[in-house]
Amino acid sequence: MKWGLKSKGTIAAALATTLVLAGCSGGANEAPSETGGNAAAGGNTAFNLWLGWSATINNDSSVQKHWKENEPGVAVTLEATQGDVATALNLRLNTDGFKDAAIFNRSETVESAMQRSKKILSLEQYFDMPDKYPGLASIPKQYLEEMKDENGQIWSIPTWFDQNPDNPWPGWASQTWLVRTDVLEKVGMTMDDLATLEGMEEYLKAAASVKDDAGKTLNPMGFLMDPNDTIGWNDENAILSAFGVTTGSAGGVIPVAEKNGEFVLLYDDPQFKAAYQWLNEMYLAKLIDPEVVTDKKERYKEKNKSGRTALNVGSFFNVDSSLWETLEGPTEPGWYYQVVPFPKVEGVDQVGANQVVDPYPGYDVYVSKDSKNLEAILKFFDYTLQPKAEQQQVINEGPEGVFWGWVDQPLGEWKYIDEAYSAERNSGDAARKSTVTPELYMASSYNNDWYPWWNYNVTVGAKRTSEFTSKVGAMGGVRGAELYDMVKAESGGLWEKYGPELETVRKEYRAKLIMAKDAAQFETTWNQFRDALEKRAHWSELKEEWQTSYDALLAKQ
């Protein structure tokens, strides 16, 4: 079973201090009147929607006109947040509130402030009316159950969730092994030869003798050691995945794997050490770019653009997707890049997850208990939440056949069919774009069966990025979120205190491990790394707190 928790979002930290006043006016569980206050009074054709973010708004946009004049027959007037979001929310909840409805990134802090303000309507009854609101009734029940308070009340309409939580859309997966097929051909090898780690090593050895157009010997392997990367987003994670190490999480404090019935936190996985031992061996054998530890991002991209690297490991966005997106044929080295499945490593049965997908809602729609337009609000979100694979596209760009259409068949490629709409939509100017669409995709949901921007009818080179991410998402490094992926740092706890030092230790020792002069020095450096984890980052204490937090989380579920 998949689990999900409310993400605090990017504004949660600021809201935590500024929303204190909003929470002083009453209890979260005080129910509205049986008639829903003034909300039940009707109003089924128009409402105001406050966006919890800044945006360029044009309420006469083409998509909004279609909503009003056609399906769903509702006029939606949008209002963006001006200035600081936390301040704006705090001000409204302590004065007159918002007029009809408000949509915010999912956040425990926002939810708590909304409930305690006593200015919102509980909505649980409307999710159980399939005859009247089939879209709302189609929301996966596990999402709704997780939203209930102790009285069984639900205080928002969830949006931007996966329609199939057991088969979630993997997102823009990009952690991969990326080979130059022209170099592969030059050394007389095929993609099948790269299926194992030994095969990869043979390729790297062969590529080391290949020269580029300038007569320089190629760097067999390259990856970016960006000083600004994180534990969950760095190029080494693609190598760790091949060795079976989980490096992704769903907002948790540390990547965790469940192996043989036990939880294994990242640095305790023996394969973590094995992966860096292999990197050290490749470095000593001169099969890794000797400048890998010191290269800056722009220098790394320039090497890839000029064709200096035979194999890249990590995020293909770091390689720079523009290297192939701008091409229409084999005119530059970037044309020959191709993603490769994670090579089989002896003793590894399962690829480690480098991306953990949380299918749970990312946004919440709150309804003012004083709104006179409840019916219009429910009607609109019942429409946006229809469980169709293309629904996010319908909400963002209008229904098929109006401004856009299928190129070949439904759930295949698509293109814009209205030239005037397309010109404004793709102008690159926010004001012009707002005249055609408010880009309210987050009011809908999504589905793994079809993703619009993987199927947009564009140039051959530009299509490669979506083709790559689709392939990478199916290579075993992406999985759905489990409860243990979501253990957060407790306020005032050890993870909050020592987490930054833990990350400092990782960045400090990864270079030392890769560049160790021999196996003996590697072992010495590894022991120093483990010692630093304990003495500087309090690793054992962090693990104990993680277990305590996980047990508490499990008990709540």
XYZ file of C-alpha atoms in Angstrom:
557
model
C 0.000 0.000 0.000
C 1.244 3.496 -0.808
C 1.206 6.173 1.840
C 1.196 9.938 1.642
C 1.532 12.899 3.951
C 0.902 16.577 3.485
C 4.017 18.297 2.181
C 4.927 21.516 3.929
C 5.758 23.213 0.619
C 8.128 26.083 0.070
C 6.270 28.702 2.098
C 5.728 26.596 5.209
C 8.718 27.894 7.130
C 7.666 31.502 6.669
C 4.043 30.753 7.382
C 4.884 29.009 10.639
C 5.743 32.305 12.262
C 3.399 34.692 10.475
C 0.190 32.701 10.797
C 0.087 32.600 14.564
C -2.593 35.271 14.760
C -4.735 33.425 12.250
C -4.942 30.484 14.596
C -6.308 32.352 17.568
C -9.910 32.693 16.544
C -11.280 29.201 17.119
C -10.945 25.441 16.936
C -10.297 23.495 13.768
C -13.099 21.052 14.374
C -16.012 23.398 14.835
C -18.442 22.395 12.109
C -20.340 24.886 9.967
C -24.063 25.153 10.264
C -26.136 22.419 8.679
C -26.932 24.697 5.766
C -23.275 25.496 5.224
C -23.686 29.135 6.187
C -24.481 31.374 3.217
C -22.692 28.929 0.892
C -25.742 26.748 0.381
C -27.728 29.713 -0.859
C -26.869 28.927 -4.487
C -24.840 30.776 -7.086
C -24.022 28.251 -9.811
C -22.470 30.242 -12.644
C -19.574 32.313 -11.247
C -17.047 32.493 -8.429
C -13.749 34.102 -7.442
C -10.637 31.916 -7.065
C -7.720 33.308 -5.080
C -4.373 31.862 -6.162
C -1.854 31.336 -3.379
C 1.019 32.507 -5.582
C 1.949 35.480 -7.756
C 0.860 35.330 -11.405
C 0.032 37.493 -14.397
C -3.755 37.443 -14.616
C -6.076 38.269 -17.527
C -9.618 37.230 -16.657
C -10.652 37.581 -20.275
C -8.396 34.719 -21.397
C -9.492 32.322 -24.134
C -9.621 29.302 -21.821
C -11.657 31.153 -19.182
C -14.097 32.320 -21.855
C -14.546 28.709 -22.895
C -15.248 27.673 -19.295
C -17.901 30.354 -19.064
C -19.568 29.896 -22.459
C -19.240 26.135 -22.843
C -18.136 23.422 -20.403
C -18.502 23.617 -17.427
C -20.546 26.814 -17.831
C -18.852 28.643 -14.957
C -17.196 32.062 -14.988
C -13.989 31.846 -12.940
C -12.464 35.142 -11.892
C -8.869 34.663 -10.764
C -7.037 36.772 -8.233
C -3.292 36.360 -7.726
C -1.390 36.997 -4.528
C 0.596 40.206 -4.508
C 3.842 40.322 -2.586
C 4.690 37.886 0.189
C 2.307 34.919 0.266
C 2.566 34.333 4.000
C 1.806 37.961 4.800
C -1.120 38.036 2.374
C -2.698 34.900 3.850
C -2.177 36.067 7.393
C -3.822 39.412 6.601
C -6.866 37.886 4.943
C -7.524 35.310 7.625
C -7.420 38.015 10.269
C -9.739 40.390 8.401
C -12.555 39.524 6.013
C -11.109 36.289 4.628
C -11.321 35.436 0.940
C -14.480 35.793 -1.111
C -15.241 32.326 -2.518
C -12.388 29.842 -2.951
C -8.606 29.766 -2.559
C -6.056 27.300 -3.957
C -2.688 26.822 -2.216
C 0.243 24.443 -2.397
C -0.443 21.672 0.088
C 0.970 22.637 3.453
C 0.204 21.548 7.002
C 0.746 25.109 8.133
C -1.711 26.577 5.626
C -4.253 23.851 6.404
C -4.016 24.478 10.131
C -4.332 28.236 9.723
C -7.341 27.860 7.428
C -9.129 25.537 9.841
C -8.422 27.600 12.926
C -9.631 30.778 11.230
C -13.180 29.303 11.243
C -13.685 30.949 7.858
C -13.836 27.813 5.697
C -16.444 25.185 4.924
C -16.081 21.458 5.586
C -16.602 19.538 2.349
C -16.622 15.797 3.109
C -20.217 15.260 1.988
C -19.553 16.403 -1.573
C -17.055 13.606 -2.252
C -19.778 11.022 -1.850
C -22.284 12.231 -4.434
C -21.348 10.320 -7.633
C -24.637 11.138 -9.355
C -24.204 14.893 -8.917
C -20.416 15.265 -8.637
C -18.781 12.248 -10.363
C -15.450 14.045 -10.680
C -15.211 14.704 -6.944
C -16.416 11.159 -6.209
C -13.611 9.745 -8.390
C -10.845 11.090 -6.128
C -8.980 8.023 -4.785
C -10.376 7.266 -1.351
C -6.974 6.877 0.270
C -6.287 10.568 -0.415
C -9.556 11.592 1.192
C -9.102 9.291 4.198
C -5.729 10.837 4.889
C -7.289 14.319 4.863
C -9.955 13.646 7.502
C -9.612 15.205 10.909
C -10.562 13.366 14.103
C -14.214 14.167 13.481
C -14.133 12.815 9.951
C -14.330 16.248 8.374
C -12.445 17.283 5.228
C -11.634 20.957 4.849
C -10.459 21.251 1.257
C -10.801 19.837 -2.244
C -7.541 18.058 -3.110
C -6.067 18.678 -6.565
C -2.968 17.804 -8.601
C -2.761 14.150 -7.596
C -2.122 10.946 -9.487
C -5.376 9.329 -10.587
C -3.753 5.896 -10.147
C -1.758 5.960 -6.879
C -0.594 2.366 -7.331
C 0.912 3.146 -10.748
C 2.104 6.744 -10.422
C 3.475 8.918 -13.181
C 7.271 8.938 -12.671
C 7.785 12.597 -13.456
C 10.779 13.982 -15.308
C 13.163 11.141 -14.442
C 16.691 11.963 -15.622
C 19.207 9.983 -13.534
C 20.800 7.659 -16.056
C 23.890 6.350 -17.869
C 24.113 8.304 -21.136
C 26.290 6.849 -23.908
C 27.564 8.363 -27.154
C 26.374 5.885 -29.797
C 28.863 7.197 -32.369
C 31.721 6.317 -30.031
C 30.083 2.978 -29.272
C 30.074 2.236 -32.997
C 33.704 3.328 -33.405
C 34.873 0.791 -30.813
C 32.804 -1.987 -32.381
C 30.326 -2.425 -29.533
C 26.519 -2.350 -29.258
C 24.020 -1.263 -26.611
C 23.611 -4.896 -25.592
C 27.293 -4.992 -24.647
C 26.591 -2.376 -21.956
C 24.097 -4.530 -20.042
C 26.614 -5.389 -17.305
C 29.119 -3.379 -15.301
C 31.892 -5.437 -16.877
C 30.577 -4.473 -20.313
C 30.581 -0.812 -19.302
C 34.189 -1.126 -18.173
C 35.171 -2.646 -21.522
C 33.517 0.250 -23.312
C 35.316 2.815 -21.156
C 38.657 1.144 -21.824
C 37.993 1.102 -25.565
C 36.746 4.702 -25.597
C 39.952 5.847 -23.904
C 41.780 5.275 -27.196
C 39.292 7.203 -29.357
C 40.221 10.730 -30.429
C 37.844 13.624 -31.029
C 37.827 15.860 -34.126
C 40.632 17.938 -32.653
C 42.816 14.869 -32.187
C 42.442 14.782 -28.408
C 41.816 11.524 -26.574
C 38.282 11.273 -25.192
C 37.411 11.304 -21.508
C 35.815 7.853 -21.112
C 33.402 8.844 -18.287
C 32.212 12.185 -16.994
C 29.773 13.389 -14.360
C 29.142 16.661 -12.559
C 30.179 17.084 -8.931
C 28.218 20.280 -8.412
C 29.026 21.903 -5.041
C 25.388 23.002 -4.820
C 23.885 19.537 -5.261
C 22.074 17.653 -2.492
C 21.915 14.176 -1.059
C 18.905 13.424 -3.247
C 20.027 15.236 -6.391
C 23.577 14.552 -7.570
C 25.129 12.703 -10.461
C 26.769 10.004 -8.346
C 23.270 8.769 -7.487
C 22.963 7.193 -10.944
C 25.993 5.053 -10.101
C 24.668 4.255 -6.631
C 21.383 3.140 -8.225
C 23.218 0.561 -10.348
C 24.768 -0.762 -7.137
C 21.305 -1.114 -5.570
C 21.495 1.908 -3.250
C 18.340 3.979 -2.693
C 19.134 7.683 -2.902
C 15.648 9.166 -3.356
C 12.999 10.084 -0.824
C 9.647 11.840 -0.744
C 10.756 14.787 1.333
C 12.218 12.636 4.103
C 15.360 13.509 6.018
C 17.395 10.637 4.533
C 17.013 8.086 1.727
C 15.869 4.735 3.134
C 15.599 1.260 1.630
C 13.736 -1.740 2.972
C 15.986 -4.782 2.590
C 15.325 -8.236 4.031
C 12.591 -6.829 6.251
C 14.793 -4.110 7.755
C 15.206 -0.410 7.090
C 18.643 0.555 5.787
C 19.538 4.242 5.884
C 21.748 5.482 3.056
C 25.224 5.449 4.601
C 24.710 2.048 6.248
C 24.045 0.311 2.935
C 27.207 -1.740 2.208
C 26.676 -1.078 -1.488
C 27.257 2.626 -0.852
C 30.876 1.799 -0.102
C 31.056 -0.644 -3.028
C 29.899 2.037 -5.475
C 32.587 4.483 -4.389
C 35.195 1.718 -4.472
C 34.293 1.161 -8.118
C 34.499 4.898 -8.837
C 37.934 4.978 -7.223
C 39.081 2.039 -9.362
C 37.828 3.772 -12.519
C 39.565 6.996 -11.494
C 42.871 5.232 -10.870
C 42.555 3.468 -14.224
C 42.144 6.910 -15.877
C 38.664 5.969 -17.107
C 37.062 9.007 -15.431
C 37.704 12.590 -16.454
C 40.674 13.607 -14.249
C 39.060 17.012 -13.709
C 35.775 15.548 -12.427
C 36.288 16.814 -8.878
C 37.113 20.393 -9.865
C 35.055 21.032 -13.022
C 32.455 23.784 -12.852
C 29.039 23.310 -14.442
C 29.746 25.447 -17.503
C 33.064 23.727 -18.148
C 31.370 20.325 -17.836
C 28.703 21.336 -20.367
C 31.293 22.708 -22.764
C 33.174 19.404 -22.761
C 29.948 17.601 -23.613
C 29.077 20.075 -26.360
C 32.468 19.658 -28.018
C 32.248 15.876 -27.859
C 34.994 15.271 -25.292
C 33.109 12.620 -23.256
C 32.180 9.060 -24.278
C 29.812 8.286 -21.376
C 28.029 10.578 -18.933
C 26.526 9.377 -15.678
C 23.906 11.327 -13.732
C 21.115 13.684 -14.731
C 20.959 14.238 -18.476
C 19.814 17.788 -17.698
C 23.290 18.414 -16.266
C 24.799 17.180 -19.524
C 22.593 19.913 -21.067
C 19.545 18.828 -23.026
C 19.997 21.727 -25.467
C 22.845 19.717 -27.029
C 20.274 17.542 -28.804
C 17.092 19.631 -28.588
C 18.426 22.199 -31.050
C 19.391 19.636 -33.698
C 17.484 18.184 -36.631
C 20.072 15.599 -37.608
C 23.550 14.150 -36.943
C 25.471 17.420 -37.214
C 26.869 17.640 -33.669
C 28.051 15.174 -30.971
C 24.864 15.879 -28.990
C 22.838 14.009 -31.614
C 24.402 10.704 -30.616
C 23.526 10.678 -26.923
C 21.292 7.793 -25.845
C 20.145 6.629 -22.396
C 21.247 3.170 -21.275
C 19.584 0.884 -18.683
C 21.471 0.683 -15.396
C 24.190 -1.941 -15.899
C 23.803 -5.175 -13.986
C 26.156 -5.318 -10.999
C 27.042 -8.716 -9.596
C 25.082 -9.479 -6.423
C 22.549 -6.673 -6.994
C 19.005 -7.921 -7.582
C 17.186 -4.578 -7.580
C 18.189 -1.165 -8.912
C 18.255 1.446 -6.149
C 15.567 4.141 -6.303
C 16.977 7.567 -7.168
C 13.517 9.107 -7.487
C 10.597 8.395 -5.152
C 7.220 9.484 -6.451
C 4.570 10.848 -4.096
C 1.195 10.503 -5.871
C -0.704 12.388 -3.165
C -2.304 15.811 -3.806
C -0.005 18.782 -4.236
C -2.666 21.499 -3.857
C -5.743 22.200 -1.750
C -8.811 24.287 -2.600
C -10.466 25.938 0.397
C -14.037 27.272 0.276
C -15.182 30.274 2.290
C -18.128 29.496 4.547
C -19.528 32.897 3.595
C -19.425 32.273 -0.155
C -22.734 32.513 -1.973
C -21.311 30.584 -4.913
C -20.709 27.092 -3.528
C -22.521 25.382 -6.394
C -20.325 27.119 -8.983
C -17.176 26.108 -7.084
C -18.238 22.469 -6.811
C -19.352 22.380 -10.444
C -16.028 23.762 -11.657
C -13.794 21.420 -9.646
C -16.024 18.472 -10.451
C -15.143 19.310 -14.067
C -11.411 19.830 -13.514
C -11.087 16.558 -11.569
C -12.613 14.249 -14.155
C -10.371 11.153 -14.109
C -9.177 11.361 -17.707
C -5.565 10.921 -18.768
C -5.627 14.178 -20.750
C -7.481 16.253 -18.143
C -4.495 18.391 -17.137
C -4.127 19.336 -20.810
C -7.850 20.132 -21.059
C -7.673 22.452 -18.053
C -4.448 24.107 -19.174
C -5.220 24.551 -22.876
C -8.957 23.995 -23.275
C -10.705 20.883 -24.637
C -9.345 18.962 -27.623
C -10.467 20.340 -30.957
C -10.673 23.999 -29.873
C -7.135 25.357 -29.475
C -5.216 22.095 -29.859
C -5.834 18.678 -31.393
C -4.461 15.175 -31.800
C -1.907 14.672 -34.554
C -2.666 11.022 -35.090
C -4.893 9.461 -32.430
C -6.216 10.183 -28.933
C -3.487 9.991 -26.268
C -0.844 10.274 -28.978
C 0.972 13.362 -30.226
C -0.780 16.713 -30.211
C -0.273 20.182 -31.646
C -1.850 23.629 -31.466
C -4.506 24.066 -34.171
C -5.430 27.688 -33.481
C -2.622 29.865 -34.875
C -3.626 32.969 -32.938
C -3.770 31.016 -29.675
C -0.433 29.357 -30.399
C 1.266 32.678 -31.193
C 0.298 34.148 -27.804
C 0.815 30.901 -25.889
C 4.368 30.458 -27.169
C 5.353 34.139 -27.243
C 7.530 33.901 -24.151
C 5.759 36.983 -22.794
C 3.784 36.401 -19.585
C 1.259 39.127 -20.376
C 0.572 37.763 -23.863
C 0.354 34.192 -22.603
C -2.192 35.253 -19.957
C -4.556 36.411 -22.722
C -5.068 32.804 -23.799
C -4.579 30.635 -20.710
C -4.254 31.075 -16.935
C -2.240 27.804 -16.857
C -4.376 26.384 -14.073
C -3.232 22.779 -14.594
C -2.841 22.350 -10.830
C -6.634 22.454 -10.490
C -6.737 19.066 -12.249
C -5.036 15.687 -11.768
C -2.695 13.539 -13.833
C -2.323 10.022 -15.145
C 0.586 7.780 -16.101
C -1.171 6.836 -19.356
C -0.397 10.159 -21.032
C 1.626 13.258 -20.252
C 1.155 16.256 -22.611
C 4.721 17.546 -22.738
C 6.071 14.126 -23.652
C 3.754 14.118 -26.670
C 3.949 17.666 -27.994
C 4.517 17.659 -31.747
C 7.828 19.513 -31.978
C 11.184 19.129 -33.721
C 12.977 15.793 -33.796
C 15.751 16.941 -31.468
C 13.357 18.463 -28.951
C 11.405 15.217 -28.740
C 14.458 13.390 -27.465
C 14.242 14.879 -23.977
C 10.743 13.503 -23.407
C 11.765 10.184 -24.993
C 14.754 9.992 -22.654
C 12.777 10.755 -19.502
C 10.077 8.253 -20.472
C 12.699 5.528 -20.899
C 14.574 6.429 -17.704
C 11.334 6.327 -15.705
C 10.931 2.672 -16.684
C 14.480 1.551 -15.861
C 13.859 0.668 -12.223
C 15.238 3.773 -10.517
C 11.795 5.293 -9.899
C 9.221 3.945 -7.434
C 6.171 5.061 -5.515
C 6.507 6.579 -2.056
C 6.216 4.567 1.140
C 5.656 5.901 4.615
C 9.334 5.528 5.551
C 10.301 7.850 2.677
C 8.485 10.725 4.370
C 10.003 10.984 7.844
C 10.550 14.704 8.384
C 12.858 16.601 10.728
C 11.138 17.388 14.015
C 11.275 21.015 15.112
C 14.150 21.347 17.571
C 15.213 17.738 16.966
C 18.541 16.170 16.068
C 17.920 16.059 12.322
C 17.254 19.773 12.341
C 20.422 20.307 14.349
C 22.874 17.921 12.692
C 21.380 17.425 9.217
C 23.435 20.269 7.663
C 26.671 18.798 9.051
C 25.723 15.374 7.690
C 25.506 16.906 4.222
C 28.832 18.693 4.734
C 30.483 15.387 5.583
C 29.071 13.745 2.447
C 30.406 16.469 0.175
C 33.774 16.539 1.892
C 34.510 12.832 1.680
C 33.020 11.898 -1.717
C 35.954 13.548 -3.503
C 38.486 11.970 -1.134
C 36.995 8.518 -1.715
C 37.057 8.890 -5.505
C 40.620 10.244 -5.593
C 42.234 7.844 -3.084
C 45.659 6.870 -4.484
C 45.185 3.140 -3.898
C 42.935 0.573 -2.210
C 44.661 1.018 1.136
C 44.138 4.764 1.160
C 40.528 4.258 0.098
C 39.964 2.035 3.141
C 41.605 4.597 5.422
C 39.465 7.376 3.938
C 36.330 5.275 4.300
C 37.049 4.752 8.001
C 37.616 8.483 8.402
C 34.287 9.108 6.686
C 32.496 6.756 9.072
C 34.227 8.399 12.019
C 33.137 11.852 10.810
C 29.562 10.621 10.450
C 29.566 9.656 14.125
C 31.594 12.427 15.715
C 30.524 15.391 13.625
C 27.055 14.410 12.410
C 25.985 12.130 15.310
C 24.915 9.413 12.891
C 23.808 6.823 15.453
C 21.710 9.396 17.294
C 20.153 10.540 14.036
C 19.169 6.964 13.214
C 17.552 6.528 16.613
C 15.532 9.709 16.141
C 14.538 8.581 12.653
C 13.187 5.304 14.053
C 11.260 7.127 16.777
C 9.759 9.548 14.239
C 8.851 6.720 11.882
C 7.153 4.749 14.671
C 5.105 7.831 15.596
C 4.163 8.348 11.958
C 3.117 4.723 11.641
C 1.001 4.966 14.757
C -0.831 8.017 13.350
C -1.655 6.124 10.145
